[in-house]
Amino acid sequence: MGKGLDRRRFRPNLVVSVDEQVVHDNEWIGRRLFVGEAEPQVDMPCERCSVITWDPDTLERDASLLKKVYEEMNLNFGLYASVVKTGPIRVGDKVYIAGTGK
């Protein structure tokens, strides 16, 4: 976007920072993750709506963000996952993708 964005626009439950060599997040679909003591299963991409256009602090709208997500990612940004095994997750826990060694 050429500018900083507040991640709260996307309402994430879990934010994962990845190395450049890791598989693209669409390749995570159908895979189980290991994070902390929990094991979520990645189910599908998250299709975005106009809610991401609202600044969480000022409530000002910026439609260019939704347009960019549409043009670059077909409105998909983020992933939906379901919990296979519950357990605590802590800031800084590493995330591993089953079957990739990453």
PDB file of C-alpha atoms in Angstrom:
ATOM      1  CA  MET A   1       0.000   0.000   0.000  1.00  0.00           C
ATOM      2  CA  GLY A   2       2.976   2.308   0.394  1.00  0.00           C
ATOM      3  CA  LYS A   3       1.837   3.272   3.881  1.00  0.00           C
ATOM      4  CA  GLY A   4       1.543   1.693   7.282  1.00  0.00           C
ATOM      5  CA  LEU A   5      -1.700  -0.071   8.105  1.00  0.00           C
ATOM      6  CA  ASP A   6      -3.103  -0.891  11.500  1.00  0.00           C
ATOM      7  CA  ARG A   7      -3.535  -4.675  11.629  1.00  0.00           C
ATOM      8  CA  ARG A   8      -6.699  -4.193  13.682  1.00  0.00           C
ATOM      9  CA  ARG A   9      -8.456  -3.408  10.386  1.00  0.00           C
ATOM     10  CA  PHE A  10      -8.273  -7.143   9.644  1.00  0.00           C
ATOM     11  CA  ARG A  11      -9.514  -8.273  13.106  1.00  0.00           C
ATOM     12  CA  PRO A  12      -6.969 -11.093  13.494  1.00  0.00           C
ATOM     13  CA  ASN A  13      -7.006 -13.614  16.305  1.00  0.00           C
ATOM     14  CA  LEU A  14      -3.438 -14.684  15.598  1.00  0.00           C
ATOM     15  CA  VAL A  15      -0.719 -12.831  13.688  1.00  0.00           C
ATOM     16  CA  VAL A  16       2.192 -14.869  12.343  1.00  0.00           C
ATOM     17  CA  SER A  17       5.436 -13.359  11.073  1.00  0.00           C
ATOM     18  CA  VAL A  18       7.109 -15.554   8.471  1.00  0.00           C
ATOM     19  CA  ASP A  19      10.483 -15.859   6.799  1.00  0.00           C
ATOM     20  CA  GLU A  20      10.715 -15.239   3.067  1.00  0.00           C
ATOM     21  CA  GLN A  21      11.448 -18.935   2.418  1.00  0.00           C
ATOM     22  CA  VAL A  22       8.237 -20.200   3.999  1.00  0.00           C
ATOM     23  CA  VAL A  23       5.432 -21.520   1.782  1.00  0.00           C
ATOM     24  CA  HIS A  24       2.764 -19.065   0.597  1.00  0.00           C
ATOM     25  CA  ASP A  25      -0.144 -18.920   3.047  1.00  0.00           C
ATOM     26  CA  ASN A  26      -2.565 -20.410   0.481  1.00  0.00           C
ATOM     27  CA  GLU A  27      -0.406 -23.543   0.666  1.00  0.00           C
ATOM     28  CA  TRP A  28      -1.300 -23.760   4.363  1.00  0.00           C
ATOM     29  CA  ILE A  29      -4.935 -24.626   3.546  1.00  0.00           C
ATOM     30  CA  GLY A  30      -5.717 -28.137   4.731  1.00  0.00           C
ATOM     31  CA  ARG A  31      -2.591 -28.238   6.892  1.00  0.00           C
ATOM     32  CA  ARG A  32      -2.310 -28.465  10.638  1.00  0.00           C
ATOM     33  CA  LEU A  33      -0.202 -25.893  12.457  1.00  0.00           C
ATOM     34  CA  PHE A  34       1.643 -26.324  15.717  1.00  0.00           C
ATOM     35  CA  VAL A  35       1.822 -23.145  17.796  1.00  0.00           C
ATOM     36  CA  GLY A  36       2.515 -23.209  21.504  1.00  0.00           C
ATOM     37  CA  GLU A  37       0.539 -26.175  22.797  1.00  0.00           C
ATOM     38  CA  ALA A  38      -2.337 -25.615  20.356  1.00  0.00           C
ATOM     39  CA  GLU A  39      -2.952 -27.181  16.967  1.00  0.00           C
ATOM     40  CA  PRO A  40      -5.151 -25.217  14.585  1.00  0.00           C
ATOM     41  CA  GLN A  41      -6.167 -26.633  11.199  1.00  0.00           C
ATOM     42  CA  VAL A  42      -6.110 -24.089   8.353  1.00  0.00           C
ATOM     43  CA  ASP A  43      -9.475 -24.347   6.616  1.00  0.00           C
ATOM     44  CA  MET A  44      -9.795 -21.656   3.954  1.00  0.00           C
ATOM     45  CA  PRO A  45      -8.834 -18.149   2.874  1.00  0.00           C
ATOM     46  CA  CYS A  46     -10.521 -15.206   4.539  1.00  0.00           C
ATOM     47  CA  GLU A  47     -12.501 -13.151   2.027  1.00  0.00           C
ATOM     48  CA  ARG A  48     -12.462  -9.493   3.009  1.00  0.00           C
ATOM     49  CA  CYS A  49     -15.333  -7.030   3.026  1.00  0.00           C
ATOM     50  CA  SER A  50     -15.603  -3.268   3.391  1.00  0.00           C
ATOM     51  CA  VAL A  51     -14.893  -3.392   7.151  1.00  0.00           C
ATOM     52  CA  ILE A  52     -11.152  -3.191   6.358  1.00  0.00           C
ATOM     53  CA  THR A  53     -11.720   0.259   4.854  1.00  0.00           C
ATOM     54  CA  TRP A  54     -12.471   1.736   8.308  1.00  0.00           C
ATOM     55  CA  ASP A  55      -9.598   3.155  10.363  1.00  0.00           C
ATOM     56  CA  PRO A  56     -10.031   1.575  13.839  1.00  0.00           C
ATOM     57  CA  ASP A  57      -9.165   4.846  15.633  1.00  0.00           C
ATOM     58  CA  THR A  58     -10.747   7.567  13.498  1.00  0.00           C
ATOM     59  CA  LEU A  59     -13.429   5.542  11.663  1.00  0.00           C
ATOM     60  CA  GLU A  60     -12.358   7.295   8.466  1.00  0.00           C
ATOM     61  CA  ARG A  61     -12.838   5.185   5.356  1.00  0.00           C
ATOM     62  CA  ASP A  62     -10.177   4.408   2.787  1.00  0.00           C
ATOM     63  CA  ALA A  63     -11.695   2.404  -0.069  1.00  0.00           C
ATOM     64  CA  SER A  64      -8.296   2.104  -1.759  1.00  0.00           C
ATOM     65  CA  LEU A  65      -7.346  -0.691   0.675  1.00  0.00           C
ATOM     66  CA  LEU A  66     -10.257  -2.906  -0.338  1.00  0.00           C
ATOM     67  CA  LYS A  67      -9.550  -2.150  -3.993  1.00  0.00           C
ATOM     68  CA  LYS A  68      -5.899  -3.173  -3.532  1.00  0.00           C
ATOM     69  CA  VAL A  69      -6.848  -6.409  -1.728  1.00  0.00           C
ATOM     70  CA  TYR A  70      -9.267  -7.151  -4.578  1.00  0.00           C
ATOM     71  CA  GLU A  71      -6.724  -6.416  -7.335  1.00  0.00           C
ATOM     72  CA  GLU A  72      -3.785  -8.206  -5.711  1.00  0.00           C
ATOM     73  CA  MET A  73      -5.443 -11.037  -3.785  1.00  0.00           C
ATOM     74  CA  ASN A  74      -8.967 -11.518  -5.154  1.00  0.00           C
ATOM     75  CA  LEU A  75     -10.315 -10.164  -1.817  1.00  0.00           C
ATOM     76  CA  ASN A  76      -8.537 -12.914   0.172  1.00  0.00           C
ATOM     77  CA  PHE A  77      -6.264 -11.768   2.970  1.00  0.00           C
ATOM     78  CA  GLY A  78      -5.632 -14.035   5.923  1.00  0.00           C
ATOM     79  CA  LEU A  79      -6.814 -17.537   6.700  1.00  0.00           C
ATOM     80  CA  TYR A  80      -9.606 -19.152   8.675  1.00  0.00           C
ATOM     81  CA  ALA A  81      -8.613 -21.996  10.956  1.00  0.00           C
ATOM     82  CA  SER A  82     -10.383 -24.306  13.367  1.00  0.00           C
ATOM     83  CA  VAL A  83      -8.917 -25.618  16.588  1.00  0.00           C
ATOM     84  CA  VAL A  84      -7.993 -29.300  16.496  1.00  0.00           C
ATOM     85  CA  LYS A  85      -6.236 -29.300  19.862  1.00  0.00           C
ATOM     86  CA  THR A  86      -6.643 -26.555  22.436  1.00  0.00           C
ATOM     87  CA  GLY A  87      -3.733 -25.174  24.404  1.00  0.00           C
ATOM     88  CA  PRO A  88      -2.066 -21.955  25.428  1.00  0.00           C
ATOM     89  CA  ILE A  89      -0.379 -19.759  22.817  1.00  0.00           C
ATOM     90  CA  ARG A  90       2.068 -17.059  23.873  1.00  0.00           C
ATOM     91  CA  VAL A  91       3.584 -14.094  22.092  1.00  0.00           C
ATOM     92  CA  GLY A  92       6.837 -15.280  20.544  1.00  0.00           C
ATOM     93  CA  ASP A  93       5.817 -18.934  20.153  1.00  0.00           C
ATOM     94  CA  LYS A  94       7.130 -20.449  16.935  1.00  0.00           C
ATOM     95  CA  VAL A  95       4.645 -21.739  14.389  1.00  0.00           C
ATOM     96  CA  TYR A  96       5.302 -24.976  12.533  1.00  0.00           C
ATOM     97  CA  ILE A  97       3.410 -26.323   9.533  1.00  0.00           C
ATOM     98  CA  ALA A  98       2.798 -30.072   9.632  1.00  0.00           C
ATOM     99  CA  GLY A  99       4.636 -31.946   6.922  1.00  0.00           C
ATOM    100  CA  THR A 100       6.929 -29.107   5.790  1.00  0.00           C
ATOM    101  CA  GLY A 101       9.725 -29.089   8.339  1.00  0.00           C
ATOM    102  CA  LYS A 102       9.173 -25.335   8.636  1.00  0.00           C
TER     103      LYS A 102
END
